[in-house]
Coordinates of C-alpha atoms in Angstrom, one line a residue:
M6 CA -27.8 4.9 -1.5
A7 CA -28.8 4.9 -5.2
Y8 CA -31.7 5.6 -6.9
A9 CA -33.0 4.4 -10.4
A10 CA -36.6 5.4 -11.0
I11 CA -37.0 3.2 -13.8
S12 CA -33.9 0.6 -14.3
K13 CA -34.9 0.2 -18.5
P14 CA -36.4 3.1 -19.8
S15 CA -37.1 1.1 -22.9
L16 CA -39.2 -1.4 -21.7
H17 CA -41.6 1.6 -21.7
N18 CA -40.8 4.2 -24.8
N19 CA -38.6 3.2 -27.4
A20 CA -38.1 4.1 -31.0
V21 CA -37.4 2.2 -33.7
L22 CA -35.7 2.9 -37.3
Y23 CA -37.2 1.1 -40.5
T24 CA -36.5 1.4 -44.5
G25 CA -39.9 1.6 -46.1
D26 CA -40.5 -0.9 -48.9
A27 CA -44.0 0.1 -49.9
S28 CA -45.5 -3.5 -49.2
T29 CA -46.6 -4.7 -45.5
Q30 CA -44.1 -5.4 -43.3
A31 CA -43.6 -6.0 -39.4
V32 CA -41.7 -3.2 -37.7
T33 CA -40.3 -5.1 -34.5
G34 CA -37.3 -4.7 -31.7
V35 CA -39.7 -2.1 -29.5
G36 CA -39.9 -4.5 -26.4
F37 CA -43.4 -3.9 -25.6
Q38 CA -46.7 -3.6 -27.2
S39 CA -47.3 0.3 -27.7
D40 CA -50.5 2.2 -27.1
F41 CA -49.4 5.0 -28.5
T42 CA -47.0 5.3 -31.4
W43 CA -46.0 8.6 -33.6
I44 CA -44.3 7.6 -37.5
K45 CA -42.2 10.1 -39.5
S46 CA -39.9 9.6 -42.6
R47 CA -36.7 11.0 -41.6
S48 CA -35.6 11.5 -45.5
D49 CA -38.8 12.6 -47.5
T50 CA -41.6 15.3 -46.6
Y51 CA -44.1 13.2 -45.2
N52 CA -46.5 13.9 -42.3
H53 CA -45.9 12.9 -38.6
Q54 CA -48.6 10.1 -38.3
S55 CA -49.8 9.4 -34.7
F56 CA -51.8 6.1 -34.0
N57 CA -53.2 4.6 -30.6
S58 CA -54.6 1.6 -29.3
L59 CA -57.8 3.1 -28.6
T60 CA -59.1 4.3 -31.9
G61 CA -57.2 1.7 -33.5
A62 CA -54.6 0.5 -36.2
T63 CA -55.1 2.4 -39.4
K64 CA -56.5 5.4 -37.7
S65 CA -54.2 8.4 -37.5
M66 CA -54.4 11.9 -36.4
T67 CA -51.8 13.8 -38.1
I68 CA -49.4 15.7 -36.0
N69 CA -48.4 18.4 -37.9
E70 CA -52.0 19.4 -38.9
S71 CA -55.3 20.4 -37.4
A72 CA -57.2 18.1 -39.8
A73 CA -59.5 15.7 -38.9
E74 CA -58.4 11.9 -38.1
I75 CA -58.2 10.0 -41.1
T76 CA -58.0 6.1 -42.2
I77 CA -54.9 4.9 -44.1
S78 CA -52.9 1.9 -44.9
G79 CA -50.0 3.6 -42.5
L80 CA -49.5 1.4 -39.0
T81 CA -52.3 -1.6 -39.8
A82 CA -51.4 -3.2 -36.4
F83 CA -50.2 -3.1 -33.2
G84 CA -48.3 -6.3 -32.0
A85 CA -46.3 -7.8 -28.8
D86 CA -43.0 -6.3 -30.2
G87 CA -43.6 -3.8 -32.4
F88 CA -46.2 -2.8 -35.4
T89 CA -47.2 -3.5 -38.6
V90 CA -47.2 -0.9 -41.7
G91 CA -48.8 -1.1 -44.8
T92 CA -48.4 0.5 -48.2
D93 CA -49.0 4.4 -47.5
A94 CA -46.2 6.3 -48.5
Q95 CA -46.4 8.1 -44.9
C96 CA -45.1 5.0 -43.1
N97 CA -43.9 2.7 -45.8
N98 CA -42.6 4.3 -49.1
N99 CA -40.2 2.4 -50.6
A100 CA -36.3 3.0 -49.8
S101 CA -37.5 5.7 -47.6
T102 CA -36.2 6.0 -44.1
Y103 CA -38.4 6.3 -41.1
I104 CA -38.8 6.3 -37.2
G105 CA -41.5 5.4 -34.7
Y106 CA -41.7 6.6 -31.6
N107 CA -43.6 4.2 -29.0
W108 CA -45.1 4.4 -25.5
K109 CA -46.4 1.6 -23.6
G110 CA -49.7 2.1 -21.5
G111 CA -50.8 -1.7 -20.3
T112 CA -53.8 -1.1 -17.9
T113 CA -57.2 -0.9 -19.4
T114 CA -59.5 -1.3 -16.4
G115 CA -59.8 0.2 -13.0
I116 CA -58.8 3.6 -13.5
T117 CA -59.7 6.0 -10.2
Q118 CA -62.5 8.2 -11.3
G119 CA -62.8 10.5 -8.0
S120 CA -65.0 13.2 -8.6
A121 CA -64.6 13.2 -12.5
T122 CA -67.4 14.5 -14.4
I123 CA -66.6 12.6 -17.8
T124 CA -66.3 8.6 -17.9
P125 CA -63.6 7.7 -20.4
T126 CA -64.9 5.3 -23.2
S127 CA -61.8 3.9 -23.2
Y128 CA -58.1 3.9 -21.8
S129 CA -54.8 2.5 -21.1
F130 CA -52.4 3.5 -18.5
N131 CA -48.9 2.9 -17.0
Q132 CA -48.4 4.6 -13.4
T133 CA -44.7 2.8 -13.3
A134 CA -43.7 5.2 -16.6
G135 CA -46.1 8.2 -16.1
F136 CA -48.0 7.8 -19.4
S137 CA -51.8 7.5 -20.4
V138 CA -53.9 7.7 -23.2
I139 CA -57.4 8.7 -22.6
R140 CA -60.4 8.4 -25.1
F141 CA -63.5 10.3 -24.2
T142 CA -66.5 12.6 -25.1
T143 CA -66.3 16.5 -24.4
P144 CA -69.4 17.9 -22.4
S145 CA -71.9 20.2 -24.5
S146 CA -70.9 23.3 -22.9
G147 CA -68.3 24.3 -20.2
T148 CA -65.7 22.3 -18.5
G149 CA -65.4 19.0 -17.5
T150 CA -63.0 16.9 -15.5
V151 CA -61.4 13.5 -16.7
P152 CA -59.5 10.8 -14.9
H153 CA -55.6 10.1 -16.0
G154 CA -55.0 7.3 -14.3
L155 CA -51.3 8.1 -13.1
G156 CA -51.4 8.6 -9.5
A157 CA -49.6 11.8 -10.1
A158 CA -50.4 14.6 -11.6
P159 CA -49.5 14.9 -15.4
A160 CA -47.1 18.0 -16.4
M161 CA -47.6 17.8 -20.2
I162 CA -50.9 16.7 -21.9
F163 CA -51.3 16.6 -25.6
G164 CA -55.0 16.5 -26.5
R165 CA -57.5 16.9 -29.1
I166 CA -60.8 15.9 -30.7
L167 CA -60.7 13.3 -33.8
G168 CA -62.7 15.7 -35.6
A169 CA -60.7 19.1 -36.9
S170 CA -58.8 20.9 -34.2
S171 CA -55.7 22.0 -33.3
W172 CA -53.7 20.0 -30.6
Q173 CA -53.7 21.6 -27.1
C174 CA -50.8 21.1 -25.6
G175 CA -50.6 22.1 -21.5
F176 CA -47.5 21.9 -19.9
T177 CA -46.6 22.3 -16.0
S178 CA -43.3 24.3 -17.4
L179 CA -45.3 26.7 -18.7
N180 CA -46.8 30.1 -16.8
S181 CA -45.7 29.0 -13.2
G182 CA -47.8 25.9 -13.7
L183 CA -50.9 27.4 -13.6
W184 CA -52.2 25.7 -17.1
T185 CA -53.7 29.1 -18.2
S186 CA -51.6 28.8 -21.7
I187 CA -51.2 26.1 -24.1
L188 CA -49.0 25.4 -27.1
T189 CA -50.0 23.8 -30.2
I190 CA -47.8 21.1 -31.8
N191 CA -49.0 21.4 -35.3
D192 CA -47.9 25.5 -35.7
T193 CA -45.3 27.4 -34.6
A194 CA -47.5 29.5 -32.7
A195 CA -46.1 31.0 -29.4
E196 CA -47.5 30.2 -26.1
L197 CA -51.5 31.3 -26.2
T198 CA -51.8 33.3 -23.0
S199 CA -55.5 33.5 -23.9
N200 CA -56.5 30.0 -23.9
A201 CA -58.3 28.1 -21.4
A202 CA -58.1 24.5 -22.8
Y203 CA -57.4 23.1 -19.5
G204 CA -59.8 24.9 -17.4
D205 CA -57.3 27.2 -16.0
T206 CA -56.9 24.6 -13.7
P207 CA -53.7 22.2 -12.7
P208 CA -54.0 18.6 -13.0
D209 CA -54.1 16.8 -9.6
T210 CA -53.3 13.4 -9.1
T211 CA -56.6 12.3 -10.8
L212 CA -58.1 14.6 -12.9
F213 CA -57.5 17.1 -15.4
T214 CA -59.8 19.9 -16.7
M215 CA -60.7 20.8 -20.3
N216 CA -63.0 23.1 -21.3
S217 CA -65.3 22.3 -24.6
S218 CA -65.2 25.9 -25.6
N219 CA -61.6 25.3 -26.8
W220 CA -61.5 21.6 -27.3
G221 CA -64.8 21.8 -29.0
A222 CA -68.5 20.5 -28.0
N223 CA -70.2 16.7 -27.8
Q224 CA -66.6 15.6 -29.4
D225 CA -64.7 12.1 -29.6
A226 CA -61.5 13.2 -27.7
I227 CA -58.0 11.6 -27.1
A228 CA -55.7 12.9 -24.2
Y229 CA -52.3 11.7 -24.2
C230 CA -51.1 12.3 -20.6
F231 CA -47.4 12.4 -18.9
A232 CA -46.3 12.3 -15.2
E233 CA -42.7 13.3 -14.7
I234 CA -41.0 10.6 -13.1
K235 CA -37.5 10.9 -11.6
G236 CA -34.6 9.2 -13.4
Y237 CA -37.5 8.6 -16.4
S238 CA -38.9 11.9 -17.8
K239 CA -38.5 15.8 -17.0
G240 CA -39.9 19.0 -18.5
G241 CA -38.6 22.3 -18.0
T242 CA -37.6 26.0 -19.6
Y243 CA -34.7 27.7 -20.0
L244 CA -33.5 31.5 -21.1
A245 CA -31.6 31.6 -24.8
N246 CA -28.4 33.0 -24.7
S247 CA -27.7 33.1 -28.4
D248 CA -24.1 31.6 -27.9
S249 CA -22.8 28.3 -29.4
N250 CA -22.0 27.5 -25.4
G251 CA -25.9 27.5 -24.9
P252 CA -28.1 26.5 -21.7
F253 CA -27.4 23.4 -20.2
C254 CA -30.7 21.7 -18.8
Y255 CA -30.5 19.0 -16.7
T256 CA -33.0 15.9 -16.5
G257 CA -31.4 13.3 -14.2
F258 CA -31.0 11.0 -16.7
K259 CA -29.2 10.4 -20.5
P260 CA -32.1 11.3 -22.5
S261 CA -33.5 9.1 -25.2
C262 CA -35.6 11.6 -26.8
I263 CA -35.9 15.5 -26.4
L264 CA -38.6 18.2 -27.5
I265 CA -38.3 21.9 -27.7
K266 CA -40.4 24.4 -28.4
S267 CA -39.7 28.7 -28.1
Y268 CA -43.1 30.0 -26.2
S269 CA -42.7 33.8 -25.8
G270 CA -40.1 36.3 -26.3
G271 CA -38.6 37.7 -29.6
S272 CA -40.0 35.9 -32.6
A273 CA -41.2 32.8 -30.6
G274 CA -44.5 32.9 -32.4
S275 CA -42.8 31.7 -35.8
R276 CA -40.2 28.8 -34.1
N277 CA -40.4 25.3 -35.1
W278 CA -40.8 22.5 -32.5
M279 CA -37.7 20.3 -32.5
L280 CA -37.4 16.6 -31.9
F281 CA -34.3 15.2 -31.2
D282 CA -33.9 11.2 -30.2
S283 CA -30.5 9.3 -29.7
K284 CA -31.5 6.6 -32.5
R285 CA -30.6 8.9 -35.0
L286 CA -27.8 10.2 -32.9
G287 CA -24.4 11.3 -34.5
Y288 CA -22.0 12.6 -32.5
N289 CA -22.2 15.5 -30.4
A290 CA -23.4 18.0 -31.7
D291 CA -24.4 16.2 -35.0
N292 CA -28.0 15.3 -34.0
N293 CA -30.8 15.6 -36.5
A294 CA -33.8 17.3 -35.6
L295 CA -37.4 16.9 -37.0
K296 CA -39.8 19.3 -36.6
P297 CA -43.3 18.0 -35.5
D298 CA -45.1 21.3 -36.9
A299 CA -43.9 20.7 -40.1
D300 CA -43.7 17.5 -42.9
S301 CA -39.7 18.1 -43.5
A302 CA -37.3 15.5 -43.3
A303 CA -34.6 15.5 -41.2
D304 CA -32.9 18.9 -40.6
T305 CA -29.0 18.0 -40.5
S306 CA -27.7 21.2 -38.7
N307 CA -26.0 20.9 -35.2
Y308 CA -27.9 21.9 -32.5
I309 CA -27.3 19.9 -29.1
D310 CA -25.0 18.0 -27.2
F311 CA -26.9 14.5 -25.7
L312 CA -25.5 14.1 -22.1
S313 CA -24.9 11.9 -19.6
N314 CA -27.6 14.0 -17.0
G315 CA -29.3 16.2 -19.4
F316 CA -28.5 18.2 -22.5
K317 CA -26.9 21.3 -23.7
I318 CA -27.5 23.7 -26.6
R319 CA -24.9 24.1 -29.6
S320 CA -26.5 26.6 -31.5
T321 CA -27.7 29.8 -32.1
D322 CA -30.6 29.0 -34.4
G323 CA -33.8 30.8 -33.2
N324 CA -35.3 27.5 -33.3
V325 CA -33.1 26.6 -30.0
N326 CA -31.6 29.4 -28.8
T327 CA -32.4 33.3 -29.7
T328 CA -31.8 35.9 -27.3
S329 CA -34.6 37.2 -25.0
E330 CA -36.8 34.4 -26.1
N331 CA -38.1 31.2 -23.7
Y332 CA -37.7 27.8 -24.5
N333 CA -39.9 24.5 -23.2
W334 CA -38.6 21.1 -23.5
W335 CA -39.4 17.7 -22.6
A336 CA -37.1 14.9 -22.2
F337 CA -37.5 11.0 -21.5
A338 CA -34.7 8.7 -20.7
E339 CA -32.2 6.2 -22.3
Q340 CA -30.2 5.5 -19.4
P341 CA -31.0 6.6 -15.7
L342 CA -28.5 8.8 -13.7
V343 CA -27.3 7.1 -10.6
A344 CA -27.1 9.6 -7.9
N345 CA -26.2 9.3 -4.0
V346 CA -29.2 10.5 -1.9
G347 CA -28.2 14.0 -0.7
S348 CA -25.7 14.8 -3.7
S349 CA -26.0 18.2 -5.0
I350 CA -27.9 18.6 -8.4
P351 CA -25.9 20.5 -11.0
T352 CA -27.5 23.6 -12.5
T353 CA -24.5 24.2 -15.2
A354 CA -22.7 21.6 -17.3
R355 CA -19.7 19.7 -15.9

């Protein structure tokens, strides 16, 4: 018997490429109306801009900076099959090339509150794909619990207040799943083991915990929550071997998007985040990287192979593979891997 958790992943997350024209243009081909869109110029040194359906079009929180939310003529409207961009060069400079990553929520009523101490001001969730975006006000002090709507415990959360603040990025794959540390996507810092942004409490199937001491008190905030879905999304870690025949990471699907960050050991605190996707795919290992903590254009060095069941590191570069360093990763599917129930899961590349 075969399984396929989500038969067509691009109906839930999808990336599109486009070329800027410095005028208003509709970017189509996403396949759905996005609730979270991340735009980056591939050819120029512009910031990573993020937009969501809750704070609304033209409102961006820069991924690679801790600056407060800005209003720009970047993404100016969410559409049924994509989005519209305006004249701001960050999203639409003439002749510059761009990529827009998109995730679908869709359910905006009926979230399970459980014993939450914080009621969201708005939200959109997609239990099928394990994604939600939640807007809420942080408590005046201490911790609070926030409903995430997924029906499964999130394994990755990117969150921050709309005012000036670093991103609070929690992962189940870090620190034995205790949620006692975070990474900050807007800088190269290693794992922050003394940060209690998530209250030193793993999320459950209904709630995640947040600490106002780290997020900020009485602040408007956004959280992007992701659960692992078999055959569609998965996170993990690997230990570097500093060899071009690098570690193999099993995902259970052909990846469409992979995010990697060194988090401990060696020079982990000086390593860039690395973002790869199949839309800009050359031929293995010619898969260009974007760096979410930097405004730089695409890095054309060879780093990884995309495989039918995961990915393999093909570089000794410190951002992906230096001896004694541990790396965290998260991947989304382009195509599920169909496997027989009971078949063994490989731990090395075939």
